[in-house]
mmCIF file of C-alpha atoms in Angstrom:
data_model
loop_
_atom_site.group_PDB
_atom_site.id
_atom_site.type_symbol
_atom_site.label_atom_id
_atom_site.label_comp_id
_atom_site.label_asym_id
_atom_site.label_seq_id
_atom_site.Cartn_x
_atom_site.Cartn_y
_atom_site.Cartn_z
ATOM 1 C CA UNK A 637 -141.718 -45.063 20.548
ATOM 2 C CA UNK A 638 -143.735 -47.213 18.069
ATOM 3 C CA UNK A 639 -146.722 -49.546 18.925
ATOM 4 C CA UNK A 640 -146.490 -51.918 21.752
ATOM 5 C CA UNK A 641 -143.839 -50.152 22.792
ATOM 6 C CA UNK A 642 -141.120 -50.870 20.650
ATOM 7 C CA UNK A 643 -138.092 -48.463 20.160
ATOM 8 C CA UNK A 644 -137.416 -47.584 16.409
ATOM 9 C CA UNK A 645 -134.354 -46.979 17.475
ATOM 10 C CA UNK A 646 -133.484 -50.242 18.824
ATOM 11 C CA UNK A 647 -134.559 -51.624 15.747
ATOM 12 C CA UNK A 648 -132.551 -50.197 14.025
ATOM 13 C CA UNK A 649 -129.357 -50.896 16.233
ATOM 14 C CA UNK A 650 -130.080 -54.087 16.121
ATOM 15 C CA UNK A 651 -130.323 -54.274 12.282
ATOM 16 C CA UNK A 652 -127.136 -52.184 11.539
ATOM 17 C CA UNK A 653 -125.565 -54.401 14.014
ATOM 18 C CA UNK A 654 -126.841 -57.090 12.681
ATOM 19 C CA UNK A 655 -125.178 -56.033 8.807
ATOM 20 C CA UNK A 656 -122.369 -55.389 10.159
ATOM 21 C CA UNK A 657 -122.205 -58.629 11.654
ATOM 22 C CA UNK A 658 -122.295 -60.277 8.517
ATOM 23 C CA UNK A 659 -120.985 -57.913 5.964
ATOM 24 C CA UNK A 660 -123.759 -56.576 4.637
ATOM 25 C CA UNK A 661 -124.608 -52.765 3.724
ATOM 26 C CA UNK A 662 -125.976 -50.694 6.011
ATOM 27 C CA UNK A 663 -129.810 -50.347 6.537
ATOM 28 C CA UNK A 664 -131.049 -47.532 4.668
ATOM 29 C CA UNK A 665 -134.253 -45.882 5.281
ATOM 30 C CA UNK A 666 -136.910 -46.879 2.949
ATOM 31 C CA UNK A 667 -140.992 -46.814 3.349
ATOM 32 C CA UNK A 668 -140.884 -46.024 6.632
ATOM 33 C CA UNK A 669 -138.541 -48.716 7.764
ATOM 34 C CA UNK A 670 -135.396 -49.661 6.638
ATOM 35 C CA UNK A 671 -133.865 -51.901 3.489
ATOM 36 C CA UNK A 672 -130.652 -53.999 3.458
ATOM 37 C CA UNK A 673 -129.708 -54.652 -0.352
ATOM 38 C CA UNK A 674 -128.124 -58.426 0.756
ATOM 39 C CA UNK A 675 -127.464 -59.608 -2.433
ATOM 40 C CA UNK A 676 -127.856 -63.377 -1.405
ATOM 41 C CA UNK A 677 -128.944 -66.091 -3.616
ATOM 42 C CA UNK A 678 -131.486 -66.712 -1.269
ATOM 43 C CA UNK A 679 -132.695 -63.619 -0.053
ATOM 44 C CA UNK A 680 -131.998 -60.188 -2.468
ATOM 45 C CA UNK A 681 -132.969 -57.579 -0.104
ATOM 46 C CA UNK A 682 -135.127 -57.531 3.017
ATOM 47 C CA UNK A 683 -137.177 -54.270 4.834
ATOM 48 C CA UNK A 684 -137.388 -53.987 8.299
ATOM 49 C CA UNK A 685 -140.525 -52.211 9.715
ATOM 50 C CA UNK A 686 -141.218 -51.464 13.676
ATOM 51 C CA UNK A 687 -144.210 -51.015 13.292
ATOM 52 C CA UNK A 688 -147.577 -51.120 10.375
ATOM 53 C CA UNK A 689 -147.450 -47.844 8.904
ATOM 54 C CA UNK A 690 -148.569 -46.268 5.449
ATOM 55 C CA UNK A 691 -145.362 -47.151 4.064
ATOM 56 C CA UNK A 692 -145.191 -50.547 4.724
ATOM 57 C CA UNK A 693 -148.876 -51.004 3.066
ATOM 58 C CA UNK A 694 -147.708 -49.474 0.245
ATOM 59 C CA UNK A 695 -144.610 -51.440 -0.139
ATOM 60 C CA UNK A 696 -146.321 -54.648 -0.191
ATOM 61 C CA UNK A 697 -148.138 -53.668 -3.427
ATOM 62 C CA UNK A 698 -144.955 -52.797 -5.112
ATOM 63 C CA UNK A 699 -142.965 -56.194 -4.731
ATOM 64 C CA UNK A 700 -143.760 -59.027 -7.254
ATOM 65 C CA UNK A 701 -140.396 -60.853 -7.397
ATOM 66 C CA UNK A 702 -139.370 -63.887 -4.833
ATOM 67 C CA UNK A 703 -136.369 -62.873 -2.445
ATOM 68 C CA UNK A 704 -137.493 -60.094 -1.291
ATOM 69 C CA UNK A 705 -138.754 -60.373 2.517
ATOM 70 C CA UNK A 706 -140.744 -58.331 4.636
ATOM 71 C CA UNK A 707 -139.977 -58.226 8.215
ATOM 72 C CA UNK A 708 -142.419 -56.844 10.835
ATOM 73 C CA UNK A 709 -142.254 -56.429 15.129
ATOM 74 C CA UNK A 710 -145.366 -57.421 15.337
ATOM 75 C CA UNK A 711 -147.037 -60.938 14.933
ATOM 76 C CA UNK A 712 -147.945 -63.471 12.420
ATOM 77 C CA UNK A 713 -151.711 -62.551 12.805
ATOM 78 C CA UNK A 714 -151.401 -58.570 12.255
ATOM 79 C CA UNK A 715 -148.571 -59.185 9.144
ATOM 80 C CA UNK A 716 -150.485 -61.904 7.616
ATOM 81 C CA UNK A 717 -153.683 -59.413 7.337
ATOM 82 C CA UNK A 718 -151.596 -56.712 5.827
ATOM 83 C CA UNK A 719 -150.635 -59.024 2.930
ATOM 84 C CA UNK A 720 -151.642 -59.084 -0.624
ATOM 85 C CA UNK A 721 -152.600 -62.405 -2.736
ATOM 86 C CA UNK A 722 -149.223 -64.624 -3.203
ATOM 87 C CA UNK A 723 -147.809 -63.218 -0.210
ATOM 88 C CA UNK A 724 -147.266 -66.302 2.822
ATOM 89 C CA UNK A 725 -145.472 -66.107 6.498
ATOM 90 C CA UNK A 726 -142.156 -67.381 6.423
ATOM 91 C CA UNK A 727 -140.995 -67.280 9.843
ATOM 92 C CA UNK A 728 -142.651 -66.032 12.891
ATOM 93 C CA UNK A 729 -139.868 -65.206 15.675
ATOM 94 C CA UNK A 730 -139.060 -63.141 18.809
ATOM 95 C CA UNK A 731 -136.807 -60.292 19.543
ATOM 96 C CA UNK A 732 -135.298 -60.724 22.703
ATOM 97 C CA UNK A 733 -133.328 -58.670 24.932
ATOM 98 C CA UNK A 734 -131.249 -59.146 28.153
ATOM 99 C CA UNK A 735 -130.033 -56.381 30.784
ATOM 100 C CA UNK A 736 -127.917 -59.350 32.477
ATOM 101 C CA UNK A 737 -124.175 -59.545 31.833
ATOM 102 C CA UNK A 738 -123.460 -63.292 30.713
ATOM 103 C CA UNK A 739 -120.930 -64.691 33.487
ATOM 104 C CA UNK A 740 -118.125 -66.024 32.537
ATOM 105 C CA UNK A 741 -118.843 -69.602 31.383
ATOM 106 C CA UNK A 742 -115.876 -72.159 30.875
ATOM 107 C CA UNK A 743 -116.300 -74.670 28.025
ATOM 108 C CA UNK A 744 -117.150 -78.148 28.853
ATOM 109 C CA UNK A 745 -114.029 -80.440 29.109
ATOM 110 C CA UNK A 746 -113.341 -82.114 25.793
ATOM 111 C CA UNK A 747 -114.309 -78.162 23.648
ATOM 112 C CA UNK A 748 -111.903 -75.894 22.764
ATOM 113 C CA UNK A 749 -112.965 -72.531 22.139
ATOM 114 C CA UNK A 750 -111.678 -69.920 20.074
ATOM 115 C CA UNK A 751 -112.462 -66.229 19.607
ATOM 116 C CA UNK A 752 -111.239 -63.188 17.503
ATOM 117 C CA UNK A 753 -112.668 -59.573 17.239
ATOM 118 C CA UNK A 754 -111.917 -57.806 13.877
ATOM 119 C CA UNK A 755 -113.798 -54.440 12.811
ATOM 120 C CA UNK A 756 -115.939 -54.583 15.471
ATOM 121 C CA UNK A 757 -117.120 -58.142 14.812
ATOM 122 C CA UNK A 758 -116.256 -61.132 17.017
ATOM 123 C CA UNK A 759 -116.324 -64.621 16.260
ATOM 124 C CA UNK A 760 -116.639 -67.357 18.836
ATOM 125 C CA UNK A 761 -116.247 -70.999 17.617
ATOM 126 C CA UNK A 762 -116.054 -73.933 20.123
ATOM 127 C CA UNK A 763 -114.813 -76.892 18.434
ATOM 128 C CA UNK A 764 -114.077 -80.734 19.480
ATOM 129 C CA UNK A 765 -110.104 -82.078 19.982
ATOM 130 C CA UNK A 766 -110.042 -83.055 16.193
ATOM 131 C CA UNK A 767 -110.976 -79.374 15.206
ATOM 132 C CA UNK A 768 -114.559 -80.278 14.678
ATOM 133 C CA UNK A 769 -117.053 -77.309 14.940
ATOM 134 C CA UNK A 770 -119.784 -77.543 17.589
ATOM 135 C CA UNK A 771 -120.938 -74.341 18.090
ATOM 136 C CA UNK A 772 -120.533 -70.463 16.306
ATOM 137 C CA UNK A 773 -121.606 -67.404 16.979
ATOM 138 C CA UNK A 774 -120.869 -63.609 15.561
ATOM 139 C CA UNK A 775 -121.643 -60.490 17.653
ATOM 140 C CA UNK A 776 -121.067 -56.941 16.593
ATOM 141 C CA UNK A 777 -121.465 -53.362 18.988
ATOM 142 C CA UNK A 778 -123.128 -50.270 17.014
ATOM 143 C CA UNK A 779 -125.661 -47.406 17.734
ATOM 144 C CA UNK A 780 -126.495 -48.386 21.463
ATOM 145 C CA UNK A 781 -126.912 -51.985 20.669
ATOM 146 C CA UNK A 782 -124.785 -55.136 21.720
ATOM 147 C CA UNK A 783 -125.617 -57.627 18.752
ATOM 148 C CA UNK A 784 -125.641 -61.857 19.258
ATOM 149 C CA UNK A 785 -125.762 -63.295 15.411
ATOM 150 C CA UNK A 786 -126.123 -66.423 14.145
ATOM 151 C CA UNK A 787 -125.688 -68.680 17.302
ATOM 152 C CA UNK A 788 -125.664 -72.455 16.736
ATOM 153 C CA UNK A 789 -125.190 -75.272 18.399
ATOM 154 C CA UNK A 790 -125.041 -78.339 15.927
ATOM 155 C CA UNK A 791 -127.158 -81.273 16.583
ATOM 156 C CA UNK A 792 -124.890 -83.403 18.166
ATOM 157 C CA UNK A 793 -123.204 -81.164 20.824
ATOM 158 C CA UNK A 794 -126.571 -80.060 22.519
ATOM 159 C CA UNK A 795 -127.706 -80.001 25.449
ATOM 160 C CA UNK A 796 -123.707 -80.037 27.323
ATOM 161 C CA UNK A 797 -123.531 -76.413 27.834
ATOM 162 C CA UNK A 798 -121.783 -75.198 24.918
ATOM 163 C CA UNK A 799 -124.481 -72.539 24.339
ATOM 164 C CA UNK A 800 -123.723 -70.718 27.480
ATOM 165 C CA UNK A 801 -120.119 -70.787 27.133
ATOM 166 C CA UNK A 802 -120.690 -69.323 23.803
ATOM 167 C CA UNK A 803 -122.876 -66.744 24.799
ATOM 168 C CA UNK A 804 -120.637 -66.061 27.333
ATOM 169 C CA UNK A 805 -117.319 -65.188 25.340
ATOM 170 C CA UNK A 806 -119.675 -63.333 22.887
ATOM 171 C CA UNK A 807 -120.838 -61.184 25.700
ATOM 172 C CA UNK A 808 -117.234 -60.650 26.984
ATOM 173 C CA UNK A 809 -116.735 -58.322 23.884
ATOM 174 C CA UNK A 810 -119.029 -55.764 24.575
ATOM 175 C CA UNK A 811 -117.430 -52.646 25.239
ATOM 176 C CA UNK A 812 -120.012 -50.317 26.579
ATOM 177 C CA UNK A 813 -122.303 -51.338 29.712
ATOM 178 C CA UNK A 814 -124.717 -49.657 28.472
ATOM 179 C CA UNK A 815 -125.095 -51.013 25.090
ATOM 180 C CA UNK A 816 -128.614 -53.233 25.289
ATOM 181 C CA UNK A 817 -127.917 -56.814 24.415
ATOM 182 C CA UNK A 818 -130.343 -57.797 21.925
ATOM 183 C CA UNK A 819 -130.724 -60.815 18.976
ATOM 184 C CA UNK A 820 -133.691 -62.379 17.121
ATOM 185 C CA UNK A 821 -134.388 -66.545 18.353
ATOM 186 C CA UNK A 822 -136.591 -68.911 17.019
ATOM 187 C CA UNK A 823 -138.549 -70.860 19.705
ATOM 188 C CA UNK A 824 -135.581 -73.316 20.139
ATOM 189 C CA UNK A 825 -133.193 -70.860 20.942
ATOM 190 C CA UNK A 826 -135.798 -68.577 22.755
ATOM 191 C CA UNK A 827 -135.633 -71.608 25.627
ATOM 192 C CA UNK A 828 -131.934 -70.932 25.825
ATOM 193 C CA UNK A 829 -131.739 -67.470 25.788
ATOM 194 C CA UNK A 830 -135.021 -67.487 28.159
ATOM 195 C CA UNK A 831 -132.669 -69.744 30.694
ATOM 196 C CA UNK A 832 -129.960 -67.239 30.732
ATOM 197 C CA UNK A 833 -131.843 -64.216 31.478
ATOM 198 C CA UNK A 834 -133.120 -62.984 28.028
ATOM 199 C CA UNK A 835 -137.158 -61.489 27.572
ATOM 200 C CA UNK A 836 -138.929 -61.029 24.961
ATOM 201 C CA UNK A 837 -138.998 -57.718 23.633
ATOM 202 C CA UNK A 838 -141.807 -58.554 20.647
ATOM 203 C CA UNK A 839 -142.575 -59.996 17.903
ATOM 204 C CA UNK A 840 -140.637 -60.589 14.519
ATOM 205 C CA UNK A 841 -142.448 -62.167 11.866
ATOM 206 C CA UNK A 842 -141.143 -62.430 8.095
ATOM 207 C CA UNK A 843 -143.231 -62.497 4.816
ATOM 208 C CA UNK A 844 -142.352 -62.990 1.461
ATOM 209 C CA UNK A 845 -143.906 -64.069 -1.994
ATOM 210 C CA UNK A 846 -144.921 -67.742 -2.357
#
């Protein structure tokens, strides 16, 4: 168990879950945390740390290119003090997890929704009667952890329910009880998720060159 309590190996689940969820390689141990090459135009690879260690320290020094990200459980205060000059907080989140099994949540009348599972990844869309999209999500099982990905609601569908019927057929594809339901929210989504049963697990703050 690191610092404060958090599980390396949820962590971990919940990044490899995470990759999976969006077709990315699989975390690889690197510094004492872990590194997903992603390849994006926007972000080239990003390290995941638990906790502040040696490793992560070190790291820091050794980066001098943008797109590269640092993620830390822990908050914006105790990342931003680790960081060298032209380093800046990008985001400062929450992991969040939920022992709760979402009920089964019909979609408001006027939504459609629509849901596939393929290689372990499912895919929840609810869209309007003219095929507009309102809402997404992704979700993906591995290691012990039951991942929510990428859930949005678009602006002008908020605030009718279509993020609990969402999170609802998400949840519906989780094929072990046991498998601790766990995602990353913003403070927006964190009153959501926070409404349906989700806690707060920690901290997850990102970092990254300026």
């Amino acid at each position: 168990m690191a610092a404060g309590g958090i599980d390396p190996r949820l962590v971990h689940a919940w990044l490899a879950g995470r990759s999976l969820a969006r077709g990315l390689p699989a975390p690889v141990a690197d510094s004492g945390g872990w590194r997903v090459d992603t390849g994006g135009e926007a972000e080239w690879r990003r390290y995941v740390f638990p906790a502040v260690g040696p490793g992560l320290i070190a790291l820091l020094d050794t980066i001098a290119q943008p797109r590269i990200f640092v993620k830390l459980c822990a908050d914006a205060d105790t990342l931003r003090a680790l960081l060298p000059p032209g380093w800046s907080i990008t985001d400062a989140n929450r992991m969040m997890v939920t022992d709760t099994t979402p009920a089964p949540c019909p979609v408001p009348p006027g939504y459609a929704l629509r849901s596939a599972t393929d290689d372990g990844v499912t895919h929840a869309t609810i869209v309007t009667p003219d095929g507009e999209e309102a809402a997404s999500g992704h979700a993906a099982e591995h290691g012990g952890a039951f991942v929510y990905d990428r859930i949005v609601t678009h602006e002008a569908h908020r605030r009718r329910g279509l993020g609990r019927a969402l999170m609802a057929a998400l949840g519906a594809a989780r094929r072990e009880p046991s498998s601790q339901q766990v995602l990353t929210a913003t403070d927006m989504g964190a009153a959501l998720y926070t409404a349906l049963g989700w806690r707060r697990y920690c901290a997850y703050t990102t970092a990254g060159r300026s």
